[in-house]
Amino acid sequence: MFKLKQNFLLIFTAFTIAVGIAACDSDKNEPQNTPENKAAFEKAIKKISEGFPKDAPWISITQTPYILAGTFQVDTNEFKKIKKEKGDYIEIDFAVDTILKGDVPSKEIIINKYICRQKDKAPYCNDSNLFLFNSKKSVIFLTLGPSGGYYFPNRLPNSIFPEADKVKIKEEIAKQNEIIANKAHENICPTVQHSSEVRSLIEDMLITSKATAAYAKLEKMGIQAVPATICLMDDRRELAVKGISLENKSPKAWEAMRHYGPEVVVDVLEAILNQITGKSFGFIHNGGTEEERANTVNGWRIYLWHLFND
């Protein structure tokens, strides 16, 4: 009888310790549900819903991989000819004085710019700044095309700025670098809601029979899942299903669905975050280099910082 009681006590003690350890592990994964953290989370969700001011300079800077100071030369005669006859690309020479963001290997680069026909009215067809800053010191925002080459990003309302803006642009870049270097997201992520649900869906993305449903469930969670998704998105594990179709919600869309071929978890999470928020900090929906993926994650972490600090 004594041995039976002794064995029971040993089993009960072991069980209690195991439950305690499991609870500790669970606490590490769950948000710190204090009233302050809940209030901060709801404030961040409201920001996602309402959007940031369109003139917030940090957004364009975060979205742009290359920011350079220098001087460009436009062949205005060729420009006018293309605009009058038909839309086509023109090559613009740019002499680099200072690299503010990105890695440009040469002091002389060529920018490929599409010139619209005179009657076209798309936002990217406004090329007045090409004439305004031609042969003058300026700061330009650039991206790489699918097959290489430098381009002005069409998604930005403006890609050319006066040299006088250089100081404040440098200050914003330095601030963003500090956010990433200090790993500011690590202070935010323990406070966000829905981490366990998002984590579970990410695990399902690694299982062939569950992956497609997991993509749809995460999208359906909407803005409530955005902070947790950003916190968990730096994940290079291979997806079980390398394809996702998302409804094209743009009023100017020419097709009902967008189809992508993500390769690893971070790729598909970027696509879903873009679908939910309308923002994008890197085009890795169809896969990308490790540098592109790292830059994309950093962009979303800066977005997360502003959600909780603006």
PDB file of C-alpha atoms in Angstrom:
ATOM      1  CA  MET A   1       0.000   0.000   0.000  1.00  0.00           C
ATOM      2  CA  PHE A   2       2.832   2.367   0.907  1.00  0.00           C
ATOM      3  CA  LYS A   3       4.575   1.664  -2.412  1.00  0.00           C
ATOM      4  CA  LEU A   4       1.326   2.347  -4.294  1.00  0.00           C
ATOM      5  CA  LYS A   5       0.943   5.743  -2.604  1.00  0.00           C
ATOM      6  CA  GLN A   6       4.612   6.498  -3.215  1.00  0.00           C
ATOM      7  CA  ASN A   7       4.313   5.656  -6.913  1.00  0.00           C
ATOM      8  CA  PHE A   8       1.163   7.770  -7.197  1.00  0.00           C
ATOM      9  CA  LEU A   9       2.958  10.746  -5.648  1.00  0.00           C
ATOM     10  CA  LEU A  10       5.874  10.342  -8.050  1.00  0.00           C
ATOM     11  CA  ILE A  11       3.543  10.161 -11.049  1.00  0.00           C
ATOM     12  CA  PHE A  12       1.491  13.154  -9.825  1.00  0.00           C
ATOM     13  CA  THR A  13       4.661  15.210  -9.246  1.00  0.00           C
ATOM     14  CA  ALA A  14       6.019  14.366 -12.700  1.00  0.00           C
ATOM     15  CA  PHE A  15       2.673  15.261 -14.257  1.00  0.00           C
ATOM     16  CA  THR A  16       2.574  18.611 -12.400  1.00  0.00           C
ATOM     17  CA  ILE A  17       6.112  19.477 -13.553  1.00  0.00           C
ATOM     18  CA  ALA A  18       5.266  18.518 -17.157  1.00  0.00           C
ATOM     19  CA  VAL A  19       2.138  20.687 -17.131  1.00  0.00           C
ATOM     20  CA  GLY A  20       4.163  23.573 -15.689  1.00  0.00           C
ATOM     21  CA  ILE A  21       6.804  23.274 -18.409  1.00  0.00           C
ATOM     22  CA  ALA A  22       4.131  23.101 -21.109  1.00  0.00           C
ATOM     23  CA  ALA A  23       2.455  26.194 -19.655  1.00  0.00           C
ATOM     24  CA  CYS A  24       5.765  28.068 -19.717  1.00  0.00           C
ATOM     25  CA  ASP A  25       6.357  27.078 -23.322  1.00  0.00           C
ATOM     26  CA  SER A  26       2.830  28.169 -24.181  1.00  0.00           C
ATOM     27  CA  ASP A  27       3.361  31.521 -22.487  1.00  0.00           C
ATOM     28  CA  LYS A  28       6.380  32.147 -24.707  1.00  0.00           C
ATOM     29  CA  ASN A  29       4.212  31.737 -27.799  1.00  0.00           C
ATOM     30  CA  GLU A  30       1.124  33.616 -26.639  1.00  0.00           C
ATOM     31  CA  PRO A  31       0.747  37.401 -26.457  1.00  0.00           C
ATOM     32  CA  GLN A  32       1.076  39.219 -23.165  1.00  0.00           C
ATOM     33  CA  ASN A  33      -2.627  40.010 -22.755  1.00  0.00           C
ATOM     34  CA  THR A  34      -2.345  43.134 -20.640  1.00  0.00           C
ATOM     35  CA  PRO A  35      -4.884  45.940 -21.141  1.00  0.00           C
ATOM     36  CA  GLU A  36      -2.083  48.150 -22.513  1.00  0.00           C
ATOM     37  CA  ASN A  37      -1.058  45.552 -25.105  1.00  0.00           C
ATOM     38  CA  LYS A  38      -4.654  44.961 -26.162  1.00  0.00           C
ATOM     39  CA  ALA A  39      -5.182  48.704 -26.592  1.00  0.00           C
ATOM     40  CA  ALA A  40      -1.976  49.040 -28.645  1.00  0.00           C
ATOM     41  CA  PHE A  41      -3.041  46.115 -30.828  1.00  0.00           C
ATOM     42  CA  GLU A  42      -6.479  47.587 -31.517  1.00  0.00           C
ATOM     43  CA  LYS A  43      -4.878  50.940 -32.345  1.00  0.00           C
ATOM     44  CA  ALA A  44      -2.568  49.208 -34.844  1.00  0.00           C
ATOM     45  CA  ILE A  45      -5.505  47.363 -36.435  1.00  0.00           C
ATOM     46  CA  LYS A  46      -7.308  50.668 -36.839  1.00  0.00           C
ATOM     47  CA  LYS A  47      -4.255  52.076 -38.650  1.00  0.00           C
ATOM     48  CA  ILE A  48      -4.284  49.141 -41.080  1.00  0.00           C
ATOM     49  CA  SER A  49      -7.967  49.740 -41.740  1.00  0.00           C
ATOM     50  CA  GLU A  50      -7.705  53.498 -42.212  1.00  0.00           C
ATOM     51  CA  GLY A  51      -4.291  53.515 -43.887  1.00  0.00           C
ATOM     52  CA  PHE A  52      -1.366  55.856 -43.354  1.00  0.00           C
ATOM     53  CA  PRO A  53      -1.351  59.354 -44.875  1.00  0.00           C
ATOM     54  CA  LYS A  54      -0.460  59.217 -48.564  1.00  0.00           C
ATOM     55  CA  ASP A  55       2.278  61.792 -48.064  1.00  0.00           C
ATOM     56  CA  ALA A  56       4.030  59.768 -45.324  1.00  0.00           C
ATOM     57  CA  PRO A  57       7.599  59.745 -46.727  1.00  0.00           C
ATOM     58  CA  TRP A  58       8.648  56.554 -44.925  1.00  0.00           C
ATOM     59  CA  ILE A  59       6.354  54.401 -47.088  1.00  0.00           C
ATOM     60  CA  SER A  60       7.984  55.306 -50.415  1.00  0.00           C
ATOM     61  CA  ILE A  61      11.453  55.048 -48.892  1.00  0.00           C
ATOM     62  CA  THR A  62      10.685  51.618 -47.410  1.00  0.00           C
ATOM     63  CA  GLN A  63       9.305  50.356 -50.720  1.00  0.00           C
ATOM     64  CA  THR A  64      12.285  51.578 -52.781  1.00  0.00           C
ATOM     65  CA  PRO A  65      15.410  49.393 -53.070  1.00  0.00           C
ATOM     66  CA  TYR A  66      17.655  52.085 -54.608  1.00  0.00           C
ATOM     67  CA  ILE A  67      17.829  55.770 -53.700  1.00  0.00           C
ATOM     68  CA  LEU A  68      20.568  57.830 -55.352  1.00  0.00           C
ATOM     69  CA  ALA A  69      21.673  61.442 -55.501  1.00  0.00           C
ATOM     70  CA  GLY A  70      23.181  62.798 -58.694  1.00  0.00           C
ATOM     71  CA  THR A  71      22.329  64.242 -62.109  1.00  0.00           C
ATOM     72  CA  PHE A  72      20.407  62.778 -65.058  1.00  0.00           C
ATOM     73  CA  GLN A  73      20.438  63.784 -68.691  1.00  0.00           C
ATOM     74  CA  VAL A  74      17.313  63.431 -70.830  1.00  0.00           C
ATOM     75  CA  ASP A  75      17.322  63.655 -74.619  1.00  0.00           C
ATOM     76  CA  THR A  76      14.299  65.945 -74.776  1.00  0.00           C
ATOM     77  CA  ASN A  77      14.049  65.731 -78.556  1.00  0.00           C
ATOM     78  CA  GLU A  78      13.804  61.924 -78.411  1.00  0.00           C
ATOM     79  CA  PHE A  79      11.334  62.251 -75.537  1.00  0.00           C
ATOM     80  CA  LYS A  80       9.012  64.534 -77.519  1.00  0.00           C
ATOM     81  CA  LYS A  81       9.263  62.343 -80.606  1.00  0.00           C
ATOM     82  CA  ILE A  82       8.245  59.191 -78.701  1.00  0.00           C
ATOM     83  CA  LYS A  83       5.417  60.996 -76.916  1.00  0.00           C
ATOM     84  CA  LYS A  84       4.029  62.323 -80.189  1.00  0.00           C
ATOM     85  CA  GLU A  85       4.316  59.137 -82.262  1.00  0.00           C
ATOM     86  CA  LYS A  86       3.869  56.168 -79.885  1.00  0.00           C
ATOM     87  CA  GLY A  87       4.658  54.957 -76.383  1.00  0.00           C
ATOM     88  CA  ASP A  88       8.152  53.514 -75.997  1.00  0.00           C
ATOM     89  CA  TYR A  89      11.146  53.289 -73.668  1.00  0.00           C
ATOM     90  CA  ILE A  90      13.870  55.899 -73.511  1.00  0.00           C
ATOM     91  CA  GLU A  91      17.295  55.510 -71.903  1.00  0.00           C
ATOM     92  CA  ILE A  92      18.316  58.198 -69.402  1.00  0.00           C
ATOM     93  CA  ASP A  93      21.937  58.634 -68.302  1.00  0.00           C
ATOM     94  CA  PHE A  94      22.432  59.201 -64.584  1.00  0.00           C
ATOM     95  CA  ALA A  95      25.693  60.261 -62.924  1.00  0.00           C
ATOM     96  CA  VAL A  96      25.740  59.001 -59.324  1.00  0.00           C
ATOM     97  CA  ASP A  97      27.128  61.346 -56.665  1.00  0.00           C
ATOM     98  CA  THR A  98      25.882  59.551 -53.529  1.00  0.00           C
ATOM     99  CA  ILE A  99      24.258  56.186 -52.867  1.00  0.00           C
ATOM    100  CA  LEU A 100      21.684  56.716 -50.127  1.00  0.00           C
ATOM    101  CA  LYS A 101      20.146  53.246 -50.222  1.00  0.00           C
ATOM    102  CA  GLY A 102      20.969  49.997 -52.032  1.00  0.00           C
ATOM    103  CA  ASP A 103      24.111  48.849 -53.765  1.00  0.00           C
ATOM    104  CA  VAL A 104      24.868  50.342 -57.188  1.00  0.00           C
ATOM    105  CA  PRO A 105      28.184  49.102 -58.625  1.00  0.00           C
ATOM    106  CA  SER A 106      28.823  51.986 -61.021  1.00  0.00           C
ATOM    107  CA  LYS A 107      29.035  55.769 -60.926  1.00  0.00           C
ATOM    108  CA  GLU A 108      27.263  55.915 -64.286  1.00  0.00           C
ATOM    109  CA  ILE A 109      23.976  54.060 -64.778  1.00  0.00           C
ATOM    110  CA  ILE A 110      21.204  53.964 -67.362  1.00  0.00           C
ATOM    111  CA  ILE A 111      17.568  54.345 -66.325  1.00  0.00           C
ATOM    112  CA  ASN A 112      14.912  52.801 -68.553  1.00  0.00           C
ATOM    113  CA  LYS A 113      11.809  54.987 -68.621  1.00  0.00           C
ATOM    114  CA  TYR A 114       8.588  54.264 -70.484  1.00  0.00           C
ATOM    115  CA  ILE A 115       7.245  57.369 -72.200  1.00  0.00           C
ATOM    116  CA  CYS A 116       3.501  57.355 -72.740  1.00  0.00           C
ATOM    117  CA  ARG A 117       1.691  58.601 -75.792  1.00  0.00           C
ATOM    118  CA  GLN A 118       0.406  62.153 -75.547  1.00  0.00           C
ATOM    119  CA  LYS A 119      -3.209  61.039 -75.019  1.00  0.00           C
ATOM    120  CA  ASP A 120      -2.429  58.523 -72.230  1.00  0.00           C
ATOM    121  CA  LYS A 121      -3.408  59.695 -68.742  1.00  0.00           C
ATOM    122  CA  ALA A 122      -2.104  56.997 -66.368  1.00  0.00           C
ATOM    123  CA  PRO A 123      -0.400  58.365 -63.193  1.00  0.00           C
ATOM    124  CA  TYR A 124       3.013  57.091 -64.321  1.00  0.00           C
ATOM    125  CA  CYS A 125       2.647  59.078 -67.550  1.00  0.00           C
ATOM    126  CA  ASN A 126       3.281  62.372 -65.738  1.00  0.00           C
ATOM    127  CA  ASP A 127       6.889  63.070 -66.753  1.00  0.00           C
ATOM    128  CA  SER A 128       7.044  66.781 -65.929  1.00  0.00           C
ATOM    129  CA  ASN A 129       9.847  66.189 -63.396  1.00  0.00           C
ATOM    130  CA  LEU A 130      12.075  64.818 -66.159  1.00  0.00           C
ATOM    131  CA  PHE A 131      12.088  68.302 -67.664  1.00  0.00           C
ATOM    132  CA  LEU A 132      12.092  70.139 -64.331  1.00  0.00           C
ATOM    133  CA  PHE A 133      15.203  68.333 -63.030  1.00  0.00           C
ATOM    134  CA  ASN A 134      16.977  67.630 -66.317  1.00  0.00           C
ATOM    135  CA  SER A 135      20.718  68.339 -65.892  1.00  0.00           C
ATOM    136  CA  LYS A 136      20.155  69.417 -62.273  1.00  0.00           C
ATOM    137  CA  LYS A 137      21.182  67.784 -58.994  1.00  0.00           C
ATOM    138  CA  SER A 138      18.368  65.599 -57.699  1.00  0.00           C
ATOM    139  CA  VAL A 139      17.495  62.538 -55.621  1.00  0.00           C
ATOM    140  CA  ILE A 140      15.897  59.624 -57.459  1.00  0.00           C
ATOM    141  CA  PHE A 141      14.097  56.433 -56.397  1.00  0.00           C
ATOM    142  CA  LEU A 142      14.737  53.334 -58.525  1.00  0.00           C
ATOM    143  CA  THR A 143      13.867  49.665 -58.727  1.00  0.00           C
ATOM    144  CA  LEU A 144      15.120  46.748 -60.805  1.00  0.00           C
ATOM    145  CA  GLY A 145      13.107  45.354 -63.700  1.00  0.00           C
ATOM    146  CA  PRO A 146      12.266  41.617 -64.011  1.00  0.00           C
ATOM    147  CA  SER A 147      15.263  41.057 -66.289  1.00  0.00           C
ATOM    148  CA  GLY A 148      17.551  43.608 -64.635  1.00  0.00           C
ATOM    149  CA  GLY A 149      18.036  47.266 -65.455  1.00  0.00           C
ATOM    150  CA  TYR A 150      16.991  50.309 -63.448  1.00  0.00           C
ATOM    151  CA  TYR A 151      13.484  51.795 -63.613  1.00  0.00           C
ATOM    152  CA  PHE A 152      11.457  54.434 -61.806  1.00  0.00           C
ATOM    153  CA  PRO A 153       8.867  52.561 -59.679  1.00  0.00           C
ATOM    154  CA  ASN A 154       5.437  52.970 -61.291  1.00  0.00           C
ATOM    155  CA  ARG A 155       3.674  52.435 -57.967  1.00  0.00           C
ATOM    156  CA  LEU A 156       5.145  55.632 -56.472  1.00  0.00           C
ATOM    157  CA  PRO A 157       3.445  58.975 -57.147  1.00  0.00           C
ATOM    158  CA  ASN A 158       6.852  60.621 -57.484  1.00  0.00           C
ATOM    159  CA  SER A 159      10.372  59.247 -57.992  1.00  0.00           C
ATOM    160  CA  ILE A 160      12.408  62.419 -58.529  1.00  0.00           C
ATOM    161  CA  PHE A 161      13.064  64.974 -55.776  1.00  0.00           C
ATOM    162  CA  PRO A 162      15.109  68.176 -55.473  1.00  0.00           C
ATOM    163  CA  GLU A 163      18.564  67.935 -53.934  1.00  0.00           C
ATOM    164  CA  ALA A 164      17.249  69.988 -51.001  1.00  0.00           C
ATOM    165  CA  ASP A 165      15.249  66.908 -49.901  1.00  0.00           C
ATOM    166  CA  LYS A 166      18.418  64.831 -49.603  1.00  0.00           C
ATOM    167  CA  VAL A 167      18.956  65.549 -45.889  1.00  0.00           C
ATOM    168  CA  LYS A 168      15.482  64.497 -44.734  1.00  0.00           C
ATOM    169  CA  ILE A 169      15.569  61.418 -46.991  1.00  0.00           C
ATOM    170  CA  LYS A 170      18.925  60.429 -45.459  1.00  0.00           C
ATOM    171  CA  GLU A 171      17.490  60.911 -41.972  1.00  0.00           C
ATOM    172  CA  GLU A 172      14.520  58.640 -42.741  1.00  0.00           C
ATOM    173  CA  ILE A 173      16.793  55.955 -44.210  1.00  0.00           C
ATOM    174  CA  ALA A 174      18.967  56.123 -41.079  1.00  0.00           C
ATOM    175  CA  LYS A 175      15.862  55.771 -38.891  1.00  0.00           C
ATOM    176  CA  GLN A 176      14.718  52.702 -40.829  1.00  0.00           C
ATOM    177  CA  ASN A 177      18.177  51.143 -40.627  1.00  0.00           C
ATOM    178  CA  GLU A 178      18.071  51.672 -36.861  1.00  0.00           C
ATOM    179  CA  ILE A 179      14.661  49.989 -36.581  1.00  0.00           C
ATOM    180  CA  ILE A 180      16.064  46.914 -38.352  1.00  0.00           C
ATOM    181  CA  ALA A 181      19.460  46.902 -36.600  1.00  0.00           C
ATOM    182  CA  ASN A 182      17.836  47.172 -33.157  1.00  0.00           C
ATOM    183  CA  LYS A 183      15.348  44.393 -34.005  1.00  0.00           C
ATOM    184  CA  ALA A 184      12.483  46.595 -32.847  1.00  0.00           C
ATOM    185  CA  HIS A 185       9.965  43.949 -33.957  1.00  0.00           C
ATOM    186  CA  GLU A 186      11.135  41.695 -31.122  1.00  0.00           C
ATOM    187  CA  ASN A 187       9.616  44.140 -28.620  1.00  0.00           C
ATOM    188  CA  ILE A 188       6.332  44.302 -30.549  1.00  0.00           C
ATOM    189  CA  CYS A 189       5.729  40.672 -31.525  1.00  0.00           C
ATOM    190  CA  PRO A 190       5.145  39.276 -27.992  1.00  0.00           C
ATOM    191  CA  THR A 191       2.245  41.740 -27.632  1.00  0.00           C
ATOM    192  CA  VAL A 192       0.269  40.959 -30.803  1.00  0.00           C
ATOM    193  CA  GLN A 193      -2.893  38.884 -30.935  1.00  0.00           C
ATOM    194  CA  HIS A 194      -3.650  35.749 -33.016  1.00  0.00           C
ATOM    195  CA  SER A 195      -0.057  34.473 -33.057  1.00  0.00           C
ATOM    196  CA  SER A 196      -1.063  30.882 -32.274  1.00  0.00           C
ATOM    197  CA  GLU A 197      -3.679  30.789 -35.073  1.00  0.00           C
ATOM    198  CA  VAL A 198      -1.275  32.204 -37.647  1.00  0.00           C
ATOM    199  CA  ARG A 199       1.513  29.875 -36.498  1.00  0.00           C
ATOM    200  CA  SER A 200      -0.813  26.885 -36.888  1.00  0.00           C
ATOM    201  CA  LEU A 201      -1.820  27.938 -40.405  1.00  0.00           C
ATOM    202  CA  ILE A 202       1.834  28.327 -41.391  1.00  0.00           C
ATOM    203  CA  GLU A 203       2.481  24.750 -40.235  1.00  0.00           C
ATOM    204  CA  ASP A 204      -0.473  23.628 -42.390  1.00  0.00           C
ATOM    205  CA  MET A 205       1.175  25.313 -45.393  1.00  0.00           C
ATOM    206  CA  LEU A 206       3.858  22.615 -45.199  1.00  0.00           C
ATOM    207  CA  ILE A 207       1.296  19.806 -45.645  1.00  0.00           C
ATOM    208  CA  THR A 208      -0.012  19.123 -49.154  1.00  0.00           C
ATOM    209  CA  SER A 209      -3.553  18.248 -48.062  1.00  0.00           C
ATOM    210  CA  LYS A 210      -3.871  21.406 -45.913  1.00  0.00           C
ATOM    211  CA  ALA A 211      -1.837  24.098 -47.653  1.00  0.00           C
ATOM    212  CA  THR A 212      -4.426  25.592 -50.030  1.00  0.00           C
ATOM    213  CA  ALA A 213      -7.026  25.786 -47.268  1.00  0.00           C
ATOM    214  CA  ALA A 214      -4.442  27.413 -44.979  1.00  0.00           C
ATOM    215  CA  TYR A 215      -3.782  30.154 -47.560  1.00  0.00           C
ATOM    216  CA  ALA A 216      -7.513  30.885 -47.774  1.00  0.00           C
ATOM    217  CA  LYS A 217      -7.999  30.850 -43.980  1.00  0.00           C
ATOM    218  CA  LEU A 218      -5.149  33.282 -43.386  1.00  0.00           C
ATOM    219  CA  GLU A 219      -6.504  35.668 -46.012  1.00  0.00           C
ATOM    220  CA  LYS A 220      -9.978  35.363 -44.450  1.00  0.00           C
ATOM    221  CA  MET A 221      -8.591  36.370 -41.045  1.00  0.00           C
ATOM    222  CA  GLY A 222      -7.942  39.762 -42.625  1.00  0.00           C
ATOM    223  CA  ILE A 223      -6.323  42.704 -40.870  1.00  0.00           C
ATOM    224  CA  GLN A 224      -6.515  41.024 -37.457  1.00  0.00           C
ATOM    225  CA  ALA A 225      -3.817  38.595 -38.642  1.00  0.00           C
ATOM    226  CA  VAL A 226      -1.461  41.184 -40.158  1.00  0.00           C
ATOM    227  CA  PRO A 227       0.815  41.904 -37.145  1.00  0.00           C
ATOM    228  CA  ALA A 228       1.247  38.204 -36.267  1.00  0.00           C
ATOM    229  CA  THR A 229       1.894  37.333 -39.924  1.00  0.00           C
ATOM    230  CA  ILE A 230       4.645  39.955 -40.123  1.00  0.00           C
ATOM    231  CA  CYS A 231       6.178  38.642 -36.897  1.00  0.00           C
ATOM    232  CA  LEU A 232       6.263  35.074 -38.251  1.00  0.00           C
ATOM    233  CA  MET A 233       6.989  35.701 -41.935  1.00  0.00           C
ATOM    234  CA  ASP A 234      10.797  35.307 -41.887  1.00  0.00           C
ATOM    235  CA  ASP A 235      10.408  31.621 -42.731  1.00  0.00           C
ATOM    236  CA  ARG A 236      12.297  29.945 -45.600  1.00  0.00           C
ATOM    237  CA  ARG A 237      10.705  26.492 -45.330  1.00  0.00           C
ATOM    238  CA  GLU A 238       9.464  25.044 -48.611  1.00  0.00           C
ATOM    239  CA  LEU A 239       5.741  25.221 -49.289  1.00  0.00           C
ATOM    240  CA  ALA A 240       3.821  22.011 -49.948  1.00  0.00           C
ATOM    241  CA  VAL A 241       1.669  23.705 -52.616  1.00  0.00           C
ATOM    242  CA  LYS A 242       3.561  26.272 -54.697  1.00  0.00           C
ATOM    243  CA  GLY A 243       0.617  28.160 -56.075  1.00  0.00           C
ATOM    244  CA  ILE A 244      -1.954  30.644 -54.812  1.00  0.00           C
ATOM    245  CA  SER A 245      -4.829  32.461 -56.522  1.00  0.00           C
ATOM    246  CA  LEU A 246      -6.105  35.718 -55.070  1.00  0.00           C
ATOM    247  CA  GLU A 247      -9.122  37.774 -56.064  1.00  0.00           C
ATOM    248  CA  ASN A 248      -8.061  40.909 -57.919  1.00  0.00           C
ATOM    249  CA  LYS A 249      -9.829  43.682 -56.018  1.00  0.00           C
ATOM    250  CA  SER A 250      -8.426  46.610 -57.972  1.00  0.00           C
ATOM    251  CA  PRO A 251     -11.174  48.539 -59.836  1.00  0.00           C
ATOM    252  CA  LYS A 252      -8.780  48.792 -62.795  1.00  0.00           C
ATOM    253  CA  ALA A 253      -7.999  45.057 -62.857  1.00  0.00           C
ATOM    254  CA  TRP A 254      -8.186  43.369 -66.238  1.00  0.00           C
ATOM    255  CA  GLU A 255      -8.486  39.869 -64.773  1.00  0.00           C
ATOM    256  CA  ALA A 256     -10.606  38.528 -61.908  1.00  0.00           C
ATOM    257  CA  MET A 257      -7.842  36.534 -60.214  1.00  0.00           C
ATOM    258  CA  ARG A 258      -4.111  36.965 -59.617  1.00  0.00           C
ATOM    259  CA  HIS A 259      -2.067  33.781 -59.799  1.00  0.00           C
ATOM    260  CA  TYR A 260       1.351  33.396 -58.136  1.00  0.00           C
ATOM    261  CA  GLY A 261       3.919  30.652 -57.671  1.00  0.00           C
ATOM    262  CA  PRO A 262       5.508  31.183 -54.241  1.00  0.00           C
ATOM    263  CA  GLU A 263       8.262  28.772 -53.299  1.00  0.00           C
ATOM    264  CA  VAL A 264       8.796  29.194 -49.544  1.00  0.00           C
ATOM    265  CA  VAL A 265       6.658  30.421 -46.644  1.00  0.00           C
ATOM    266  CA  VAL A 266       7.831  34.055 -46.741  1.00  0.00           C
ATOM    267  CA  ASP A 267       6.824  34.303 -50.419  1.00  0.00           C
ATOM    268  CA  VAL A 268       3.206  33.338 -49.846  1.00  0.00           C
ATOM    269  CA  LEU A 269       2.906  35.434 -46.677  1.00  0.00           C
ATOM    270  CA  GLU A 270       4.038  38.522 -48.609  1.00  0.00           C
ATOM    271  CA  ALA A 271       1.354  37.783 -51.230  1.00  0.00           C
ATOM    272  CA  ILE A 272      -1.347  37.441 -48.559  1.00  0.00           C
ATOM    273  CA  LEU A 273      -0.208  40.576 -46.694  1.00  0.00           C
ATOM    274  CA  ASN A 274      -0.366  42.476 -49.980  1.00  0.00           C
ATOM    275  CA  GLN A 275      -3.859  41.133 -50.602  1.00  0.00           C
ATOM    276  CA  ILE A 276      -5.099  42.192 -47.157  1.00  0.00           C
ATOM    277  CA  THR A 277      -3.402  45.594 -46.820  1.00  0.00           C
ATOM    278  CA  GLY A 278      -2.835  46.710 -50.408  1.00  0.00           C
ATOM    279  CA  LYS A 279       0.824  47.364 -49.476  1.00  0.00           C
ATOM    280  CA  SER A 280       3.898  45.584 -50.786  1.00  0.00           C
ATOM    281  CA  PHE A 281       7.525  45.772 -49.735  1.00  0.00           C
ATOM    282  CA  GLY A 282       8.984  43.343 -52.257  1.00  0.00           C
ATOM    283  CA  PHE A 283       7.820  41.347 -55.253  1.00  0.00           C
ATOM    284  CA  ILE A 284       8.621  37.829 -54.055  1.00  0.00           C
ATOM    285  CA  HIS A 285       5.144  36.408 -54.765  1.00  0.00           C
ATOM    286  CA  ASN A 286       6.773  34.089 -57.330  1.00  0.00           C
ATOM    287  CA  GLY A 287       9.934  33.495 -55.327  1.00  0.00           C
ATOM    288  CA  GLY A 288      13.073  35.596 -55.170  1.00  0.00           C
ATOM    289  CA  THR A 289      16.689  35.814 -54.097  1.00  0.00           C
ATOM    290  CA  GLU A 290      17.644  35.689 -50.437  1.00  0.00           C
ATOM    291  CA  GLU A 291      18.513  39.400 -50.608  1.00  0.00           C
ATOM    292  CA  GLU A 292      15.062  40.215 -52.021  1.00  0.00           C
ATOM    293  CA  ARG A 293      13.394  38.142 -49.322  1.00  0.00           C
ATOM    294  CA  ALA A 294      15.425  39.771 -46.550  1.00  0.00           C
ATOM    295  CA  ASN A 295      14.603  43.251 -47.875  1.00  0.00           C
ATOM    296  CA  THR A 296      10.917  42.329 -48.070  1.00  0.00           C
ATOM    297  CA  VAL A 297      10.843  41.104 -44.463  1.00  0.00           C
ATOM    298  CA  ASN A 298      12.651  44.258 -43.329  1.00  0.00           C
ATOM    299  CA  GLY A 299      10.120  46.403 -45.167  1.00  0.00           C
ATOM    300  CA  TRP A 300       7.213  44.735 -43.394  1.00  0.00           C
ATOM    301  CA  ARG A 301       8.985  45.064 -40.039  1.00  0.00           C
ATOM    302  CA  ILE A 302       9.280  48.819 -40.594  1.00  0.00           C
ATOM    303  CA  TYR A 303       5.554  48.843 -41.445  1.00  0.00           C
ATOM    304  CA  LEU A 304       4.894  46.956 -38.183  1.00  0.00           C
ATOM    305  CA  TRP A 305       6.956  49.483 -36.226  1.00  0.00           C
ATOM    306  CA  HIS A 306       4.892  52.361 -37.593  1.00  0.00           C
ATOM    307  CA  LEU A 307       1.647  50.518 -36.790  1.00  0.00           C
ATOM    308  CA  PHE A 308       2.603  50.465 -33.103  1.00  0.00           C
ATOM    309  CA  ASN A 309       4.533  53.733 -32.798  1.00  0.00           C
ATOM    310  CA  ASP A 310       2.905  56.414 -34.983  1.00  0.00           C
TER     311      ASP A 310
END
